[in-house]
Coordinates of C-alpha atoms in Angstrom, one line a residue:
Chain A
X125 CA -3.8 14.0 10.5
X126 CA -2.1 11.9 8.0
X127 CA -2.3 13.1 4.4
X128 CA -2.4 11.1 1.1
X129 CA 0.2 11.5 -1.0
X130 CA -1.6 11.7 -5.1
X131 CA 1.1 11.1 -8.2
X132 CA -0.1 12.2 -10.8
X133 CA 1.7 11.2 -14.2
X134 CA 1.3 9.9 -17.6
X135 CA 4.6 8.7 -19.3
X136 CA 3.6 10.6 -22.4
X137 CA 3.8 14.4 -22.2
X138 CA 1.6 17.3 -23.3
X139 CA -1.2 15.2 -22.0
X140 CA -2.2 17.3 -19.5
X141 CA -0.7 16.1 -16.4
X142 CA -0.1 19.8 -14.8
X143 CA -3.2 21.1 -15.8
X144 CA -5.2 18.4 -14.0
X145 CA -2.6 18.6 -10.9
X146 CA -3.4 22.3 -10.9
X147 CA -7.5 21.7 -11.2
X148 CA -7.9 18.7 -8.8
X149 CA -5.7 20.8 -6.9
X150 CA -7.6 23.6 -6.6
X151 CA -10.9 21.6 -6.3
X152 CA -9.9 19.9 -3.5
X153 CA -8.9 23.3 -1.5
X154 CA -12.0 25.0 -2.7
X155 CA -13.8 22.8 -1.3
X156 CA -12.1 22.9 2.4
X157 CA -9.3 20.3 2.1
X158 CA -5.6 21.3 3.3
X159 CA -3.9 20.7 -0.3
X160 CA 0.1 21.6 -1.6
X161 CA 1.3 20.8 -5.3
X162 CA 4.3 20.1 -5.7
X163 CA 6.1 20.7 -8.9
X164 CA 8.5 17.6 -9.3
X165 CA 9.3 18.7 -13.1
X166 CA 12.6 19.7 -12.1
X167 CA 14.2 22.0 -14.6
X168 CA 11.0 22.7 -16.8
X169 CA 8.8 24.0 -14.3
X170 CA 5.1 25.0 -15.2
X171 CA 2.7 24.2 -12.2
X172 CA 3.6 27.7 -10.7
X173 CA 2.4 29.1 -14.6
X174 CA -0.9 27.7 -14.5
X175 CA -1.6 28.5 -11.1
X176 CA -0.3 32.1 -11.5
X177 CA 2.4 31.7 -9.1
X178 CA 5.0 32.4 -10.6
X179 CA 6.2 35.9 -9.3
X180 CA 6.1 34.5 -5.9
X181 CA 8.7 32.2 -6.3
X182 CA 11.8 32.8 -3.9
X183 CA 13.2 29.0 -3.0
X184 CA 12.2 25.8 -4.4
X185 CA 12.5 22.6 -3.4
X186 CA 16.3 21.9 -4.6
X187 CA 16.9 24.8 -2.3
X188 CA 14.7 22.3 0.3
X189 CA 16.5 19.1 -0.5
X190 CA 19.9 21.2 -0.1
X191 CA 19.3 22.5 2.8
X192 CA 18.8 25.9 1.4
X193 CA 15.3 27.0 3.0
X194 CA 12.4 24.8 5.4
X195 CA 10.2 23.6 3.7
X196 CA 8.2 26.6 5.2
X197 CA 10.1 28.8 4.0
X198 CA 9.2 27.0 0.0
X199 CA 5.6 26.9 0.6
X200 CA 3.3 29.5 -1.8
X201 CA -0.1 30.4 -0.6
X202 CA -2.2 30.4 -3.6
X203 CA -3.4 34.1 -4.0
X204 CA -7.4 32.5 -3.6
X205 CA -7.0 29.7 -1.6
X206 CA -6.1 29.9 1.4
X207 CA -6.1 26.4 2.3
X208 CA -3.9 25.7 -1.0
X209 CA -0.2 25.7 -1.3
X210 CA 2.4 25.6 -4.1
X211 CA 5.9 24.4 -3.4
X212 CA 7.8 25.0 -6.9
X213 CA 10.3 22.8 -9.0
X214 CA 13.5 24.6 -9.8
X215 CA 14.5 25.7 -13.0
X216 CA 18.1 25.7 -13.5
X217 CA 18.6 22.5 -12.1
X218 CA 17.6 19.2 -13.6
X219 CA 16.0 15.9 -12.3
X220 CA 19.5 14.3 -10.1
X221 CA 19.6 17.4 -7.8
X222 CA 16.2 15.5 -6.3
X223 CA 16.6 11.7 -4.8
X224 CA 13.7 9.3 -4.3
X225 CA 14.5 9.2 -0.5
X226 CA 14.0 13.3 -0.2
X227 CA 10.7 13.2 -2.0
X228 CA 9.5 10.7 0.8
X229 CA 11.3 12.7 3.3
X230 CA 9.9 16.0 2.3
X231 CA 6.0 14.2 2.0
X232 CA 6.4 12.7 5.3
X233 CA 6.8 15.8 6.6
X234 CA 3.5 17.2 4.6
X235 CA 1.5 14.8 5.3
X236 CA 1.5 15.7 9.1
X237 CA 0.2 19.2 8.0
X238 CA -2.0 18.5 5.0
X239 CA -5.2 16.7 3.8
X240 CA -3.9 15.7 0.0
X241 CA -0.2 16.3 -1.5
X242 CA -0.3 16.5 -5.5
X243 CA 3.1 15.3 -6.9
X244 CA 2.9 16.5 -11.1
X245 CA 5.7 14.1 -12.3
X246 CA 7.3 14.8 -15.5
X247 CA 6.9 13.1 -18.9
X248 CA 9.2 10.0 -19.1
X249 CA 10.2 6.8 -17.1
X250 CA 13.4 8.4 -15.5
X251 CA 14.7 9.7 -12.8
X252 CA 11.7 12.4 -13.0
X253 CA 9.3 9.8 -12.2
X254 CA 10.5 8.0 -9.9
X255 CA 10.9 11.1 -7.5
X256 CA 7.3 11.4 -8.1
X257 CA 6.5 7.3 -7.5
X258 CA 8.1 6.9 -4.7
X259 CA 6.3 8.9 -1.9
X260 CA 3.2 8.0 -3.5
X261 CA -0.2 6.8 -2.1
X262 CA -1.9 6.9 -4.5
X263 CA -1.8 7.3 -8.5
X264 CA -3.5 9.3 -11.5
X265 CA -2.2 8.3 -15.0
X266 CA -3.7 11.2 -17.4
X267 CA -3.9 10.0 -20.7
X268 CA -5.8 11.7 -24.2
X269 CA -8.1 9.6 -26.8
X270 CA -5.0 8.8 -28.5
X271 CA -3.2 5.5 -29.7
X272 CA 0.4 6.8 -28.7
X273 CA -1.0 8.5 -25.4
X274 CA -2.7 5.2 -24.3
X275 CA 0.5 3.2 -25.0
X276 CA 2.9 5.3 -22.9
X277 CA -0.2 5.1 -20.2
X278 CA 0.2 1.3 -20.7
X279 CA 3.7 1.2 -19.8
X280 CA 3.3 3.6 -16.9
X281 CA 1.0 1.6 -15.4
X282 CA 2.8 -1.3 -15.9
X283 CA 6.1 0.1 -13.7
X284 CA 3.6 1.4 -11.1
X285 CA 2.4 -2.1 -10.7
X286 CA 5.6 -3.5 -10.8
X287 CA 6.9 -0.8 -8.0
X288 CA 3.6 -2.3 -6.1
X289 CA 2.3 1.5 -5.6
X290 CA -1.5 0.1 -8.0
X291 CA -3.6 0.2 -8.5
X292 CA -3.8 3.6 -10.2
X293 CA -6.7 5.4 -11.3
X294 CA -7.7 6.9 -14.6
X295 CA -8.7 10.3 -16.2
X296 CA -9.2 10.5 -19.5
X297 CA -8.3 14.1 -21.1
X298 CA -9.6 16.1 -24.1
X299 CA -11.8 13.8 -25.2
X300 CA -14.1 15.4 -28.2
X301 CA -17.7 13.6 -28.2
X302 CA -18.2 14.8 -32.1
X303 CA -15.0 12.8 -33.4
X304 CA -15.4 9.9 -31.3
X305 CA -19.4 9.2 -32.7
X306 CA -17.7 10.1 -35.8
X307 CA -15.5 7.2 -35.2
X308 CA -12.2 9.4 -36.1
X309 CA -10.8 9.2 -31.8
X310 CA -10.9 6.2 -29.7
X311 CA -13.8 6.1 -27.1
X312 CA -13.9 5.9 -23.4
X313 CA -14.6 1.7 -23.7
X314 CA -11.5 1.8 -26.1
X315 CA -9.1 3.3 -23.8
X316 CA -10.6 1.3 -20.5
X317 CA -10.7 -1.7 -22.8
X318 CA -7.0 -1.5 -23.1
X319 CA -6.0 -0.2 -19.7
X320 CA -8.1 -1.8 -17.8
X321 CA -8.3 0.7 -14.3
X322 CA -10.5 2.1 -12.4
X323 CA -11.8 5.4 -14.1
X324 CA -12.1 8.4 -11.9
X325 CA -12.4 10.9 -14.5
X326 CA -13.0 12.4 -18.1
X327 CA -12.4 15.7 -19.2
X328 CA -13.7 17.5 -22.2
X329 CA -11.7 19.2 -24.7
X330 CA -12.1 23.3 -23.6
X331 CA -10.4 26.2 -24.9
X332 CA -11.5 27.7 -21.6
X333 CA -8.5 25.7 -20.2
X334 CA -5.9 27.0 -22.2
X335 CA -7.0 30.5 -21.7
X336 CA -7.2 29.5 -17.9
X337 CA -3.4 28.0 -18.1
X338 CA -2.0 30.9 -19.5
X339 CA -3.6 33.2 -17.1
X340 CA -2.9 31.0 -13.6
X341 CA -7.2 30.8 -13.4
X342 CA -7.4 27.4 -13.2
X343 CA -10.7 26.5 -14.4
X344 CA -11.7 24.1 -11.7
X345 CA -12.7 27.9 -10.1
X346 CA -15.1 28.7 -12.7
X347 CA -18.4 27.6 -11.3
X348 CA -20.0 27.8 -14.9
X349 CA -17.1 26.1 -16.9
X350 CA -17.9 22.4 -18.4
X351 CA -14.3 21.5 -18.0
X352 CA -13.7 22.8 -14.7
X353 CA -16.7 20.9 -13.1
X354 CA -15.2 17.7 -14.2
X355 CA -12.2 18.6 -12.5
X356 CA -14.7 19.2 -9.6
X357 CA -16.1 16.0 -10.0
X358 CA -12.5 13.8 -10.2
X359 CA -11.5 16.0 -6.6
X360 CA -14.9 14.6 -5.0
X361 CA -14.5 11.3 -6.6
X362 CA -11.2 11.2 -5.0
X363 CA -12.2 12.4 -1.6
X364 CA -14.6 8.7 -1.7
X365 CA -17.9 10.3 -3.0
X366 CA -19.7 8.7 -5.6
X367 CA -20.5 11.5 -8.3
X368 CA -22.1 10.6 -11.4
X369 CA -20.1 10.9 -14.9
X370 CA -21.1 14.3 -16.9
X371 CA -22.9 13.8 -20.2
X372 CA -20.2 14.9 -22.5
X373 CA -23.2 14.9 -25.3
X374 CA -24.8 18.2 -24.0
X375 CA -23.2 21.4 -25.6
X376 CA -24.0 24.2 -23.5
X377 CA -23.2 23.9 -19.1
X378 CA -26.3 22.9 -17.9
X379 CA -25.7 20.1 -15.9
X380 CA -29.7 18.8 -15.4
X381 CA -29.5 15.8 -16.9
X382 CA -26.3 14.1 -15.0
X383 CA -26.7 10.9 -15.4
X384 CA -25.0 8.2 -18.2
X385 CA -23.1 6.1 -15.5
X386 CA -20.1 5.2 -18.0
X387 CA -19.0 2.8 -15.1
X388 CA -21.2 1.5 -11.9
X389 CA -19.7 3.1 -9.0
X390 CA -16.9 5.0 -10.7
Chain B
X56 CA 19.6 -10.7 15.2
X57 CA 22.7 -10.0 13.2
X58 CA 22.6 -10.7 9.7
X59 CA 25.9 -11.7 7.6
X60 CA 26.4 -9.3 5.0
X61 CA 30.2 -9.9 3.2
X62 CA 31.4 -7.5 0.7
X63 CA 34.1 -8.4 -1.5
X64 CA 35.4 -7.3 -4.8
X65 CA 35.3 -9.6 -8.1
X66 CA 36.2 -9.0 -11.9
X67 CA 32.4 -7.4 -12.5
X68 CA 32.0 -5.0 -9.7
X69 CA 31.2 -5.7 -5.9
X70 CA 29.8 -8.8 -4.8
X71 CA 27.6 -8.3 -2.2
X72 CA 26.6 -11.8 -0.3
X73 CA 23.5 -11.2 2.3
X74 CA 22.8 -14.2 4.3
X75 CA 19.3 -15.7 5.8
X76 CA 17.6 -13.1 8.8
X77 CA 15.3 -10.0 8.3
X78 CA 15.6 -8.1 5.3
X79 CA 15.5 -4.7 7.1
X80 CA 18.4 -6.1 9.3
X81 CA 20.1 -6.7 6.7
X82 CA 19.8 -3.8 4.5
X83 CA 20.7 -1.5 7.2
X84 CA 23.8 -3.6 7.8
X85 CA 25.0 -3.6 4.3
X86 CA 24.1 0.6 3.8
X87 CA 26.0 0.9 7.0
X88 CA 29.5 -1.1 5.4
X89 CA 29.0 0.8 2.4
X90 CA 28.8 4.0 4.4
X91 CA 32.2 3.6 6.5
X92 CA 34.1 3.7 3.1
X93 CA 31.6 5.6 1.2
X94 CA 34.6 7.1 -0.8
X95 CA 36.2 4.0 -1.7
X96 CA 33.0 2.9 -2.7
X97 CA 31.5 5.9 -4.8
X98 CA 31.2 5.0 -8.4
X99 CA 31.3 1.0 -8.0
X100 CA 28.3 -0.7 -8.9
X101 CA 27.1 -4.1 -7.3
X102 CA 25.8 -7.5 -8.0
X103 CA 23.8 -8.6 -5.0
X104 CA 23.5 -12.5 -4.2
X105 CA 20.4 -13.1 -2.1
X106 CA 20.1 -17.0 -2.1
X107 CA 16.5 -18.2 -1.5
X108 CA 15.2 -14.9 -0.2
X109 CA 11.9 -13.6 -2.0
X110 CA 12.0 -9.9 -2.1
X111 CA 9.1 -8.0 -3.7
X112 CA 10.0 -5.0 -6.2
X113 CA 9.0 -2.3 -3.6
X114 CA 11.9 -3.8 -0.9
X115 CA 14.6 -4.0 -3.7
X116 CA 13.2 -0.3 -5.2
X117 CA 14.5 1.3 -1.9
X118 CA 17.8 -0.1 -2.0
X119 CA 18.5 0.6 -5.4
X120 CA 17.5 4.3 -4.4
X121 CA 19.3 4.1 -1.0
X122 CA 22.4 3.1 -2.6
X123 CA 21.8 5.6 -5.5
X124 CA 22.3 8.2 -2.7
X125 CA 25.7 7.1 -1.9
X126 CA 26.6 6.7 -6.0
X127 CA 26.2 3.1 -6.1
X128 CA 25.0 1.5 -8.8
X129 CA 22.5 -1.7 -8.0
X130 CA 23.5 -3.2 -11.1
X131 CA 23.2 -7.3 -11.0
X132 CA 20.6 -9.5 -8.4
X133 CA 21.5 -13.1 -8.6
X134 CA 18.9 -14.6 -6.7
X135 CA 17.4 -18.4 -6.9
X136 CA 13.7 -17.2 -6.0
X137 CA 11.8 -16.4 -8.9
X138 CA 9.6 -13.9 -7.5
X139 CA 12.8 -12.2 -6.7
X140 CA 13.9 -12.5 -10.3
X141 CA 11.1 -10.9 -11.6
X142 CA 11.2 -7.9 -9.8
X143 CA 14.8 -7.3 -10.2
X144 CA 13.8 -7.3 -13.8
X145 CA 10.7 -5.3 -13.3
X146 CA 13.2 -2.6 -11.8
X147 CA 15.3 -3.1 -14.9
X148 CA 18.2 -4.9 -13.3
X149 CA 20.2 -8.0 -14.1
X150 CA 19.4 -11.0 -12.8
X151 CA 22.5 -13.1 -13.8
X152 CA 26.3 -12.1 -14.6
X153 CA 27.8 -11.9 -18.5
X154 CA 29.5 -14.9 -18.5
X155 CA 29.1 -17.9 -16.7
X156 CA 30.7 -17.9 -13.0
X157 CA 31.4 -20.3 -10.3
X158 CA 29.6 -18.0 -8.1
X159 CA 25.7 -19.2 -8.0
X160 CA 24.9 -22.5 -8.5
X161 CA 24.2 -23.8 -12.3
X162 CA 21.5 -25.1 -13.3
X163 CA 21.6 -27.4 -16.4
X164 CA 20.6 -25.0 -19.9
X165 CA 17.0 -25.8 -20.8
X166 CA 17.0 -26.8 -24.3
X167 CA 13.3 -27.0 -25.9
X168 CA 13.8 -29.9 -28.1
X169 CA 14.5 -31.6 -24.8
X170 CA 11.1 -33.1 -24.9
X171 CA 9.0 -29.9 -25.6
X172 CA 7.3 -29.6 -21.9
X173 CA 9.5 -27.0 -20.0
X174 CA 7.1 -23.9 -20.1
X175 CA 6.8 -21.1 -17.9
X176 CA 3.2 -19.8 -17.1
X177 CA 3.0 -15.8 -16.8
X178 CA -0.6 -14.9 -14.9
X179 CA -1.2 -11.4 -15.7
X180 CA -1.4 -9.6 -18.5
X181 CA 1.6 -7.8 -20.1
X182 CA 1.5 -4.3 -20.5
X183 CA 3.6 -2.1 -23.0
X184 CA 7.2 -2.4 -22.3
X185 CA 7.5 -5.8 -20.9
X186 CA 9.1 -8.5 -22.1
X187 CA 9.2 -12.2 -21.6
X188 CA 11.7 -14.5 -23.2
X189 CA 11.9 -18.4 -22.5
X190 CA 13.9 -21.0 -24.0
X191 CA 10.5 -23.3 -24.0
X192 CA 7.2 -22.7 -24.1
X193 CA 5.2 -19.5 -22.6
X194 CA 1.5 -19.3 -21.7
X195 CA 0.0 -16.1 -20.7
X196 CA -3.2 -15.9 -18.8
X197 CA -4.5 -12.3 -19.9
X198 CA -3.2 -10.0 -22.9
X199 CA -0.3 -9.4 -24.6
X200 CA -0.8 -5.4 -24.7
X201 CA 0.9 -3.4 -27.8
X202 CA 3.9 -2.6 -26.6
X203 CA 4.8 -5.7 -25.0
X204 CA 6.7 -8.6 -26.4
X205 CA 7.6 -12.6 -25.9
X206 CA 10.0 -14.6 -27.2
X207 CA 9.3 -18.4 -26.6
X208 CA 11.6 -21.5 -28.1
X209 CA 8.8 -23.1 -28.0
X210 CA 5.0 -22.1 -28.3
X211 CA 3.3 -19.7 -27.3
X212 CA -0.2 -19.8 -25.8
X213 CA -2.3 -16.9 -24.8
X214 CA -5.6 -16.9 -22.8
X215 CA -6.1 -13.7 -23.9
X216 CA -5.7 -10.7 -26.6
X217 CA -2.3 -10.9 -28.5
X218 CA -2.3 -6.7 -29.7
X219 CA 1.8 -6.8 -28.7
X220 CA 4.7 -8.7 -31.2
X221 CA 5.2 -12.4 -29.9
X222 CA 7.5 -14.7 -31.1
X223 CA 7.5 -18.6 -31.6
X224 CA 10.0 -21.2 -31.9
X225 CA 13.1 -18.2 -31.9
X226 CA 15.6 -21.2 -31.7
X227 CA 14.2 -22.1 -35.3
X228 CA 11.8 -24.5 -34.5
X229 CA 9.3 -23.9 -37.2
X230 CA 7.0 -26.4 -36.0
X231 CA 6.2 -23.9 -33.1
X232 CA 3.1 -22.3 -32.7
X233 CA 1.7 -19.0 -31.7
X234 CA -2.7 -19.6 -29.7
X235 CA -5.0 -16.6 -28.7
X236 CA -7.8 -16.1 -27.9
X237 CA -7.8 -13.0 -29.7
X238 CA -4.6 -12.7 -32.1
X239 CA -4.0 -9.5 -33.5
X240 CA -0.7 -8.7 -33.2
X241 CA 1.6 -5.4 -33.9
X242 CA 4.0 -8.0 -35.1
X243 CA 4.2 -12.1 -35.2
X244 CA 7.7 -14.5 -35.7
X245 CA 7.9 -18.1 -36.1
X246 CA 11.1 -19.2 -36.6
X247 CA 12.5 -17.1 -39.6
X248 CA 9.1 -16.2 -40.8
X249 CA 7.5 -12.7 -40.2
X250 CA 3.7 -11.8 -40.3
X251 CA 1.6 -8.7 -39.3
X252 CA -2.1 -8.7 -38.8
X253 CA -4.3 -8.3 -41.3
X254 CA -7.4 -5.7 -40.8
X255 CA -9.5 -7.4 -38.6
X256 CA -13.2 -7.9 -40.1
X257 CA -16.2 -8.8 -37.6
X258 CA -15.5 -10.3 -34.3
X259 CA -12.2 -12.0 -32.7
X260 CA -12.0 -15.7 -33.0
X261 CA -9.7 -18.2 -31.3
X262 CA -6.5 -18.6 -33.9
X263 CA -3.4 -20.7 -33.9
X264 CA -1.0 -19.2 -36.1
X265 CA 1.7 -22.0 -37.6
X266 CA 4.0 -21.9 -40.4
X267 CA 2.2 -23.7 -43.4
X268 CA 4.4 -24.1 -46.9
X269 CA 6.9 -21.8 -45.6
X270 CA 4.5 -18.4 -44.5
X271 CA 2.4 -17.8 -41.2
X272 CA -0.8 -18.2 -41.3
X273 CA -3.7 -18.1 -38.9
X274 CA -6.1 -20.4 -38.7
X275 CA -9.5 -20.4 -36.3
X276 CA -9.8 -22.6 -33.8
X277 CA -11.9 -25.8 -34.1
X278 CA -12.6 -27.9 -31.2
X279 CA -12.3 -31.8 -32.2
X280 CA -9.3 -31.3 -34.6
X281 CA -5.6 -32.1 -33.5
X282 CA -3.8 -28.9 -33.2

């Protein structure tokens, strides 16, 4: 078995990049895959958060890199998965007590034992991010209706071609349907018309996810939530499947009338 | 087969000089150098001369991050293959020393009002952050993303959206002019003049933007007319 390695970043922050590592993350394994997260915001750590893991925490992976604990020993099981694993960032340490070369060390080892590893970079272009780029296989720039989010997902995408890692995929996050017909938030065709990658995903605007976050439910688990059957969506998209965009038009979570191909094949 | 790999110090830093055989050969040879006086080393950074070899971003990413580990700073790739060049650049490192040196061979300064023909052609499109600056002409097949900027001596000619700043005859030539297929961008300079967009109405048009009685303006495209 030889796992792929998914980056999943966005340049920007606050655009959701932990909350869709933790929902993909948890599609994946609900749905039979061997998955582990890995937390590579070193020194602000919040993947463990929003998949309630945080009181299980006894060695990260600075303590891996250092020689600390095995990588074993670092590995959470998530408390409903059991095919889903959570190796944490550290918090009082910062981005340098991680190199690029142990990231591809520590995935090489994963990827013996595991069907997808989910790398949530941090924000930025720095150190951060390239421990996340560099054991990659494959990326997912997250990036909001937004003018400023869509130019920092520019410039991301334009380092991830240049560190030939492309092409990466797209998921488009808290989109709200109402403002863009009102014409007051850019579109999907706007975004895709600048970006210009393959979309894999978008992801409505949901309160549910917040609440979700906070609790460590993430929502990709709840079977009636709008949101969290996107997520379900992007994890079968990324497994090869070809699933049908949602119709973000339709209010309440009946999901009849799939259908709407944004893009042929995405 | 061995590769020659010398190391030796000049005013700027190390000078690392790799000669022709594999890549992987060499890299290992250099790291392994570097490693025997890692302490002597630690702290220095280093300006790597790789004649003729073409290296793709991905080769030169690992050494930069291999020599990271030992506290080496990749700083300078003097290199005479362009596709080298640009990913040292694309990995945001230098691709020639401050001053002038003996070291690589010069090459005789381009000056655009040589005869106005020396252009490089850039086939992709520009995304936010990039930057491309030429003493002559540039052409871009694809956009200029916001974000992005080029600075051309001479024109500049797009095959594409302009949405990034651009900048036209930067040596002062203000007979320099700025073609798109789309031109809406953040920010536009021809010599000393500066112009923004204004709000687009209806649908994009091929423009050329020149200086006309002192101010930028953009005017569509005709076929038939002498630009």
């Amino acid at each position: 078995m030889s796992g792929t390695v998914i980056t999943v970043t966005s340049g920007k922050g606050g655009v959701g990049k932990t909350t869709t590592t933790a929902n993909i993350a948890a599609a994946l394994a609900a749905d039979g895959a061997k998955v582990v997260c890995i937390d590579a915001d070193i020194g602000l750590r919040n993947l463990d958060v929003v998949l309630g893991l945080e009181n299980r925490i006894v060695y990260d992976i600075v303590h891996v890199v250092e020689g600390a604990a095995k990588l074993k020993q670092a590995m959470i099981r998530d408390k409903r998965l059991p095919h889903l694993f959570l190796i944490p960032a550290a918090q009082t340490r910062d981005k340098s007590a991680v190199a690029p070369s142990d990231m591809i060390r520590i995935c090489d080892e994963l990827r013996a034992e595991f069907d997808y590893i989910m790398l949530d970079s941090p924000a930025g272009i720095e150190r951060g991010f390239r421990n996340a780029l560099a054991p990659s296989n494959r990326v997912v720039i997250v990036t909001n209706p937004e003018v400023s989010a869509v130019r920092d997902a520019d410039r991301i995408i334009g380092l991830v071609e240049s560190e030939q890692k492309g092409p990466p995929s797209l998921i488009i996050n808290r989109i709200k349907p109402e403002m863009v017909k009102r014409g007051d938030m850019l579109s999907i065709d706007d975004v895709l018309d600048v970006l210009a990658i393959d979309l894999i995903g978008v992801v409505p605007e949901d309160e549910q996810i917040v609440i979700g976050s906070n609790r460590g439910n993430p929502v990709a688990l709840d079977e009636k939530s709008r949101s969290g059957q996107a997520f379900r969506n992007i994890a079968r998209r990324i497994k090869g499947e070809q699933v049908p965009f949602m119709d973000l038009d339709k209010q309440d979570g009946f999901f009849s009338r799939l259908g709407k191909l944004i893009r042929p094949g995405g | 087969m061995a590769v020659s790999v010398t190391i030796k110090g000049i005013k700027e830093g190390l000078l690392v000089v790799v000669g022709d055989g594999e890549w992987e050969e060499a890299s290992r040879t250099l790291l392994e150098k570097l490693r025997e006086k890692a302490d002597f080393f630690r702290g220095a950074r280093l300006v790597l001369q790789l004649g003729g070899r073409a290296m793709g971003a991905a080769d030169l990413g690992k050494l930069r991050d291999d020599l990271g580990d030992l506290q080496i700073n990749l700083w300078t790739v003097l290199s005479e293959s362009a596709l080298t060049e640009n990913a040292a650049r694309a990995l945001g490192l230098e691709t020639a020393l401050p001053k002038p040196q003996a070291l690589p061979p010069e090459l005789p300064p381009i000056s655009p009002s040589e005869d106005g023909s020396v252009a490089i052609l850039v086939n992709h499109t520009l995304r936010s952050g990039k930057s491309v600056r030429f003493p002559g002409h540039v052409i871009v097949v694809g956009d200029i993303n916001a974000g992005a900027e080029v600075v051309a001596g001479g024109n500049v000619i797009v095959w594409g959206r302009v949405r990034g700043t651009v900048q036209a005859g930067s040596e002062g030539d203000a007979e320099a002019v700025v073609c798109a297929l789309d031109l809406a961008p953040t920010q536009l300079r021809i010599a000393n003049a500066i112009a923004t967009s204004p709000k687009r109405r209806g649908k994009a048009d091929p423009e050329m933007a020149r200086i006309k009685d002192g101010q930028i303006v953009a005017e569509r495209w005709k076929p038939n007319e002498k630009g």
